[in-house]
Backbone as a ProteinNet text record, in pm:
[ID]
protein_1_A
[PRIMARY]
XXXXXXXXXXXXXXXXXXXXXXXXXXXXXXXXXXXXXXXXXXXXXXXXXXXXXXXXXXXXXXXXXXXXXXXXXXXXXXXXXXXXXXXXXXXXXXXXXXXXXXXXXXXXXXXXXXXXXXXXXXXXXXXXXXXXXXXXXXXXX
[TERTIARY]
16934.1	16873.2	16863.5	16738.9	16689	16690.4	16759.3	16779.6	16703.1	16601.1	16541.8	16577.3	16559.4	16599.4	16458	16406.5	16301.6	16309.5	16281.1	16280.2	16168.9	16193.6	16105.7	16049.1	15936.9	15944.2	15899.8	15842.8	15850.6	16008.1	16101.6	16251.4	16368.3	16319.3	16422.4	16550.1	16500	16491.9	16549.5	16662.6	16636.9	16672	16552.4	16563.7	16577.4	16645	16678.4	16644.9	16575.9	16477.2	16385.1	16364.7	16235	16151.4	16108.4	15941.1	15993.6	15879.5	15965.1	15883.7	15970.4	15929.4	15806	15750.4	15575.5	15602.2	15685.5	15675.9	15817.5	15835.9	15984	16087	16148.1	16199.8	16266.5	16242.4	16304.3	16206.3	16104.5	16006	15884.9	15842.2	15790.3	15593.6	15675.8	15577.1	15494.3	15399.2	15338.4	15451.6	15400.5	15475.6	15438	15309.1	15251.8	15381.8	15408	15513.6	15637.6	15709.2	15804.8	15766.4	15878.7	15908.7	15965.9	15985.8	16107.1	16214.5	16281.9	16416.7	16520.2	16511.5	16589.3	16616.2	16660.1	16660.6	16811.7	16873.8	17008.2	16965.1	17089.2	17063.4	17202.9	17214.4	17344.4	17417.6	17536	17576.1	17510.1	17489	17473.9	17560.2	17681.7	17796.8	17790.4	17776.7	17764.1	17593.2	17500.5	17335.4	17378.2	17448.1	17435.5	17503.6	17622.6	17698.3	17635.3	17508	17463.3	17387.7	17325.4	17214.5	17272.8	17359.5	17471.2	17491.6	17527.7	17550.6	17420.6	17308.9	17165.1	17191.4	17233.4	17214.5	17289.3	17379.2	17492.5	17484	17353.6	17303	17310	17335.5	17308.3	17302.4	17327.9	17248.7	17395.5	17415.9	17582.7	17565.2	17668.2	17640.7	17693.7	17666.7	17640.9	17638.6	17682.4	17724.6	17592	17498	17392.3	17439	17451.7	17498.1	17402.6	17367.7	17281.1	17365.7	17303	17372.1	17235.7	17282	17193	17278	17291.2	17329.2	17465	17570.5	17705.6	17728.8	17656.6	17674	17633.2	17744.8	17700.5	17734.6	17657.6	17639.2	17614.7	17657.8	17640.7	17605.3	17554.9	17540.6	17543	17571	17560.5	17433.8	17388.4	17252.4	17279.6	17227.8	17227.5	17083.6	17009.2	16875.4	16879.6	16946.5	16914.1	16909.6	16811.6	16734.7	16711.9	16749.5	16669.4	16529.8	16461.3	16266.3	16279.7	16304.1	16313.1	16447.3	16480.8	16602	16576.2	16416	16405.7	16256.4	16273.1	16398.3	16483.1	16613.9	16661.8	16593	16564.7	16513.7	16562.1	16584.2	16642.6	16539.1	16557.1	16478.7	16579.4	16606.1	16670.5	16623.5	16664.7	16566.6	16699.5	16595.5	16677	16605.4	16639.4	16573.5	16502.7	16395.3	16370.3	16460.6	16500.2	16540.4	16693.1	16755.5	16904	16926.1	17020.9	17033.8	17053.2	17120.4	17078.5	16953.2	16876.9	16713.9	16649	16704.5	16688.5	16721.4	16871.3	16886.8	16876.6	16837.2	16730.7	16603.1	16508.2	16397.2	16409.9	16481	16544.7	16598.2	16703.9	16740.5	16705.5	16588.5	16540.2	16673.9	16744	16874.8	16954.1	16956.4	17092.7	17193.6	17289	17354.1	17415.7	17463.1	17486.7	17650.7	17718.8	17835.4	17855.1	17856.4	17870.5	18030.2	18008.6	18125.2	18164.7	18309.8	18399.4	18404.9	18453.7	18490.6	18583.9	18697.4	18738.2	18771	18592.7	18596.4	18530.6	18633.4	18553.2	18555.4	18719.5	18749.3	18610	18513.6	18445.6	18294.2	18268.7	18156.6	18175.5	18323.7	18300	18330.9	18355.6	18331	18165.1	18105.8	17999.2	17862.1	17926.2	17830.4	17803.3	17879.8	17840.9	17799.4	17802.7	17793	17689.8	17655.7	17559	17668.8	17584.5	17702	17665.9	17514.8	17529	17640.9	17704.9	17791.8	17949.5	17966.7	18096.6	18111.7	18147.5	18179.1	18249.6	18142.4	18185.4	18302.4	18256.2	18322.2	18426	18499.7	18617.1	18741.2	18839.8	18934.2	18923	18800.2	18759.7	18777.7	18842.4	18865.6	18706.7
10112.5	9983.5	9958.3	9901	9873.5	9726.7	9696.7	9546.8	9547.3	9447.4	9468.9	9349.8	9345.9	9282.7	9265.6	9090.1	9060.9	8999.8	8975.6	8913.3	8852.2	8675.3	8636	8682.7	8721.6	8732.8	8566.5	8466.6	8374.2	8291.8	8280.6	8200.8	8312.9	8460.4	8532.8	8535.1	8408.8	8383.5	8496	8559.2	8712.6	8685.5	8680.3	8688.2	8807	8825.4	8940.8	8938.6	9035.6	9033.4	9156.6	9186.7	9273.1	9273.9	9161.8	9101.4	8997.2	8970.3	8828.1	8741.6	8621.1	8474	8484.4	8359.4	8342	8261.2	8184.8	8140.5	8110.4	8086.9	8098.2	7960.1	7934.4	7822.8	7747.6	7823.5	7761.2	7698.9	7771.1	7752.5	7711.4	7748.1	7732.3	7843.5	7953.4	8071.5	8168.6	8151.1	8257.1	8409.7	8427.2	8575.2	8705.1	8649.2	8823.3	8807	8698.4	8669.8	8751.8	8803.7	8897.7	9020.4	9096.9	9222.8	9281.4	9412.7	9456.2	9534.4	9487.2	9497.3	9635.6	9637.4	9740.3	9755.1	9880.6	9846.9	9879.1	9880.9	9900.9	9922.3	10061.4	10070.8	10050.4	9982.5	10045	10163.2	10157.3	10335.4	10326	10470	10487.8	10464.4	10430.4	10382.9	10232.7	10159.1	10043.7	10017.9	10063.5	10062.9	10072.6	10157.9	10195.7	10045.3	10030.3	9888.7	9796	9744.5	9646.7	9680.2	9775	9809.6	9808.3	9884.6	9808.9	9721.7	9578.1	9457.9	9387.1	9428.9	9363	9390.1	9491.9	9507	9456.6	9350.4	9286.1	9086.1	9102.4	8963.7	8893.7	8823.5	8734.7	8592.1	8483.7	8353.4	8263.9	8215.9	8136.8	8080.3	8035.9	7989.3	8074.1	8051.6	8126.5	8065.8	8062.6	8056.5	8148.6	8077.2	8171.5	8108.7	8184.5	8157.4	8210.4	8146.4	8223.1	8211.3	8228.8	8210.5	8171.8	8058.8	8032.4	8050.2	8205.6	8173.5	8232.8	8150.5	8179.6	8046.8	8004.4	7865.5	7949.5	7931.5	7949.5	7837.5	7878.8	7762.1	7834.9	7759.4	7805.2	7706.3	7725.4	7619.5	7662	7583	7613.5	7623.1	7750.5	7782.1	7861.6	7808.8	7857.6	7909.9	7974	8056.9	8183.4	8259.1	8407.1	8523.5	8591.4	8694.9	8810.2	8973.8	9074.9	9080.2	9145.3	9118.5	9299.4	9331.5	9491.6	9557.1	9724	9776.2	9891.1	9912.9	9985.1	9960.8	9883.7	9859.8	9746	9727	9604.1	9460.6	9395	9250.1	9156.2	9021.4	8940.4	8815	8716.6	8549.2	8471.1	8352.8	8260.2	8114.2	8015.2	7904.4	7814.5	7755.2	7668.9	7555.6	7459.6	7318.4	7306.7	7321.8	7308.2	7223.7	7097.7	7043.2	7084.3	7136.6	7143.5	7303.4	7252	7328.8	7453.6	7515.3	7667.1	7714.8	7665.4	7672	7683.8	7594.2	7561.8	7738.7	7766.3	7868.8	8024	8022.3	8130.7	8172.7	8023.2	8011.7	8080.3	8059.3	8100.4	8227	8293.8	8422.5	8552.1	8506.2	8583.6	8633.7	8609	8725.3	8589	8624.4	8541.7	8680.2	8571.1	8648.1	8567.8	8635.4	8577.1	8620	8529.3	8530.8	8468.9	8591.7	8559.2	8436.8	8299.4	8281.8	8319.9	8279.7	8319.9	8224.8	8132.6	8054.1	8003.3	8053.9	7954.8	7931.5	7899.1	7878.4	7740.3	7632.9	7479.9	7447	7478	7463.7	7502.1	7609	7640.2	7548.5	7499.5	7408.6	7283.9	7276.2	7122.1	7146.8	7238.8	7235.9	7291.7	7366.4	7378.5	7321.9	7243.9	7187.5	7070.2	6969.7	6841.4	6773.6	6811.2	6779.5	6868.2	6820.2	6901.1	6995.7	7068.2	7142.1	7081.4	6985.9	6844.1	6752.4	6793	6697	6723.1	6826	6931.7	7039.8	7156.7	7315	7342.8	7407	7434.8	7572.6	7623.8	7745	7761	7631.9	7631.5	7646.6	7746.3	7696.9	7874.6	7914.9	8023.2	8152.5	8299.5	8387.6	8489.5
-15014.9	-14993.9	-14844.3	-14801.6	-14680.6	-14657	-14489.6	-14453.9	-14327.6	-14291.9	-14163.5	-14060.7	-13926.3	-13843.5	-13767.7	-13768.1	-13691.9	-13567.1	-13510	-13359.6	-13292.2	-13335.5	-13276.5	-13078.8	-13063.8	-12943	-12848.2	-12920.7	-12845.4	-12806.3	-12923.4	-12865.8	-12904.2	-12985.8	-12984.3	-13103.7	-13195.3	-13333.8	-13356.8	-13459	-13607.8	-13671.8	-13754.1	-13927.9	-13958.3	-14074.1	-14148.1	-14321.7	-14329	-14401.5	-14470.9	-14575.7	-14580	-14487.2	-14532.2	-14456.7	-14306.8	-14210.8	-14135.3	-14229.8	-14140.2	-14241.4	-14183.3	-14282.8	-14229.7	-14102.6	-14065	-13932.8	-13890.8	-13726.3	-13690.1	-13688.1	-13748.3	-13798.8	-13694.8	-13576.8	-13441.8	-13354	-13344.6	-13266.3	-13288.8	-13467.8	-13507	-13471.7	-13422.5	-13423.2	-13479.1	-13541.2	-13659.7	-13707.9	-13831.6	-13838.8	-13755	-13718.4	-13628.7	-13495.9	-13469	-13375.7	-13338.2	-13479.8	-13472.5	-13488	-13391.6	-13407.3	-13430.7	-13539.2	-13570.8	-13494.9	-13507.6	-13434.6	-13464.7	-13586.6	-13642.6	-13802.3	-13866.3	-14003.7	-14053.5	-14130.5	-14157.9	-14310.4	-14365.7	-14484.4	-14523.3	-14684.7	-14737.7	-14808.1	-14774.1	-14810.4	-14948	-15001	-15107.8	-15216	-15231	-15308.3	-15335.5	-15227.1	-15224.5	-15281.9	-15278.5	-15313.1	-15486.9	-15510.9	-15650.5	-15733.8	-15662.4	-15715.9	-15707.1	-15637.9	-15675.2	-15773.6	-15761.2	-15881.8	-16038.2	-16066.7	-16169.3	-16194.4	-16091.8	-16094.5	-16131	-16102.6	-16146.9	-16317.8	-16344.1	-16508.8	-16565.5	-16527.9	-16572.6	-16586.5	-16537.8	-16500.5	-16606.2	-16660.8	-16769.9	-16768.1	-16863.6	-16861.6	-16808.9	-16735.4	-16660.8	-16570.8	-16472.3	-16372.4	-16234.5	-16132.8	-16038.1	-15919.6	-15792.4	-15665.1	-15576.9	-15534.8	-15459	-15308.4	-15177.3	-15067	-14952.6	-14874.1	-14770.9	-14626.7	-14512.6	-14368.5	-14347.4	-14198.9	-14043	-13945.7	-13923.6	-13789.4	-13802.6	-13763.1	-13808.2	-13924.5	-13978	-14131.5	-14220.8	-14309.1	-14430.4	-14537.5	-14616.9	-14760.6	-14869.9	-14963.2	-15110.3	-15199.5	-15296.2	-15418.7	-15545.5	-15645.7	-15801.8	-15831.1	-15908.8	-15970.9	-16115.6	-16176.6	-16317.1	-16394.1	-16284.7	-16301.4	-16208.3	-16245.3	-16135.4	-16270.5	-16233.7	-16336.7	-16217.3	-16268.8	-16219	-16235.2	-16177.9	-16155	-16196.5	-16110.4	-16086.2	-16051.9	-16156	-16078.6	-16003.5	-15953.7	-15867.6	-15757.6	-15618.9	-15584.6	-15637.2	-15624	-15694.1	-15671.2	-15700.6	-15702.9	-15773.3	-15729.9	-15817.9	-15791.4	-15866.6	-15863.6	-15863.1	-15830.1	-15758.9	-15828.5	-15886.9	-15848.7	-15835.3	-15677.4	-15583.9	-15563	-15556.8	-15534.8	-15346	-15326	-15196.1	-15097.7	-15190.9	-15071.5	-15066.7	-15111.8	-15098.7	-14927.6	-14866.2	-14741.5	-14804.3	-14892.7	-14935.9	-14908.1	-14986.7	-14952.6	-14810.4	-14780.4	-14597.7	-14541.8	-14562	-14531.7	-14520.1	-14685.7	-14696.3	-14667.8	-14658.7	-14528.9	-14426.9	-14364.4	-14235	-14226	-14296.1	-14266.3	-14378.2	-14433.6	-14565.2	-14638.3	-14674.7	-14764.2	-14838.5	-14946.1	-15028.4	-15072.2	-15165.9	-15241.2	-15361.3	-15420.9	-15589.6	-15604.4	-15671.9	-15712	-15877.9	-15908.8	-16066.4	-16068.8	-16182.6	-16190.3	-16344.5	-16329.4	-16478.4	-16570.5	-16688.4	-16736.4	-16665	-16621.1	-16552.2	-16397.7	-16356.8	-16237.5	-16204.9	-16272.4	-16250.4	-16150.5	-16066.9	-15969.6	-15881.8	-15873.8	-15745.7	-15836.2	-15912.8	-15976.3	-15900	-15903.5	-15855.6	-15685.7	-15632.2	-15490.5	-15449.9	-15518.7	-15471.2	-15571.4	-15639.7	-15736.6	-15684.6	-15698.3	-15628.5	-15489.4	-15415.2	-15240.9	-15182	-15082	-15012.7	-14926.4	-14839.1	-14733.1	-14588.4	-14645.5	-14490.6	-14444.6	-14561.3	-14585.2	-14544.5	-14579.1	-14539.7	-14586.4	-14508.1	-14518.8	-14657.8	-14703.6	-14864.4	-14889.7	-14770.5	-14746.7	-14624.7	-14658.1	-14526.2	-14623	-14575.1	-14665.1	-14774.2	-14773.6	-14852.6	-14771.2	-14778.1	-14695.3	-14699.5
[MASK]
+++++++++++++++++++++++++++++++++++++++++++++++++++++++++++++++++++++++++++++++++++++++++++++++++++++++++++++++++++++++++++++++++++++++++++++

């Protein structure tokens, strides 16, 4: 699996990403704007474990988390489906306005955290509140 690194050349912006964003969320610069920077792959051990983990997807709830920057955030989502397991792909549905959203705008990449039955405890920390509000992930190693 392939991770790419863009670089706005007008403020120097990097998104990380397949693709760059359609425009730079800093500066607000078209996509012809960036350049790629670099690509990073994951080991092949680790490539295969997610791909496994796509076939394991099922109907629950779920912790999707993105970064800006050095912030990160997470939220409760209870819609994530594989698309494709080659290359892996997943779907997401996130409410535009919630800062997750915000954040994946911004640094193209999420990630998914399957939860358990008994993980109310992390529903009601990342279920209710925004992360405008306070660090959802303080306190978390």
């Amino acid at each position: 699996m392939i991770a790419q690194n863009w670089k706005c050349s007008e403020c120097g912006y990097v998104a990380v990403g397949l693709f760059p964003p359609d425009s730079c969320p800093t500066c607000g610069a078209p996509r012809s704007s960036f350049r790629h920077e670099h690509e990073w792959r994951f080991p092949e051990e680790e490539a295969e474990g997610i791909i496994n983990a796509c076939w394991k997807v099922t109907y629950g709830l779920y912790i999707v988390s993105s970064i800006d920057g050095e912030r990160i955030n997470g939220q409760i989502c209870n819609t994530v489906f594989q698309i494709t397991s080659d290359p892996p792909r997943m779907a997401i549905g996130i409410n535009h306005g919630n800062l997750t959203h915000e954040f994946i705008e911004k640094s193209g990449v999420f990630a998914v955290s399957i939860l358990g039955k008994g993980d109310r405890r992390m529903v009601r920390r990342f279920g209710y509140r925004s992360g405008r509000d306070f660090d959802k992930f303080k306190g978390i190693p």
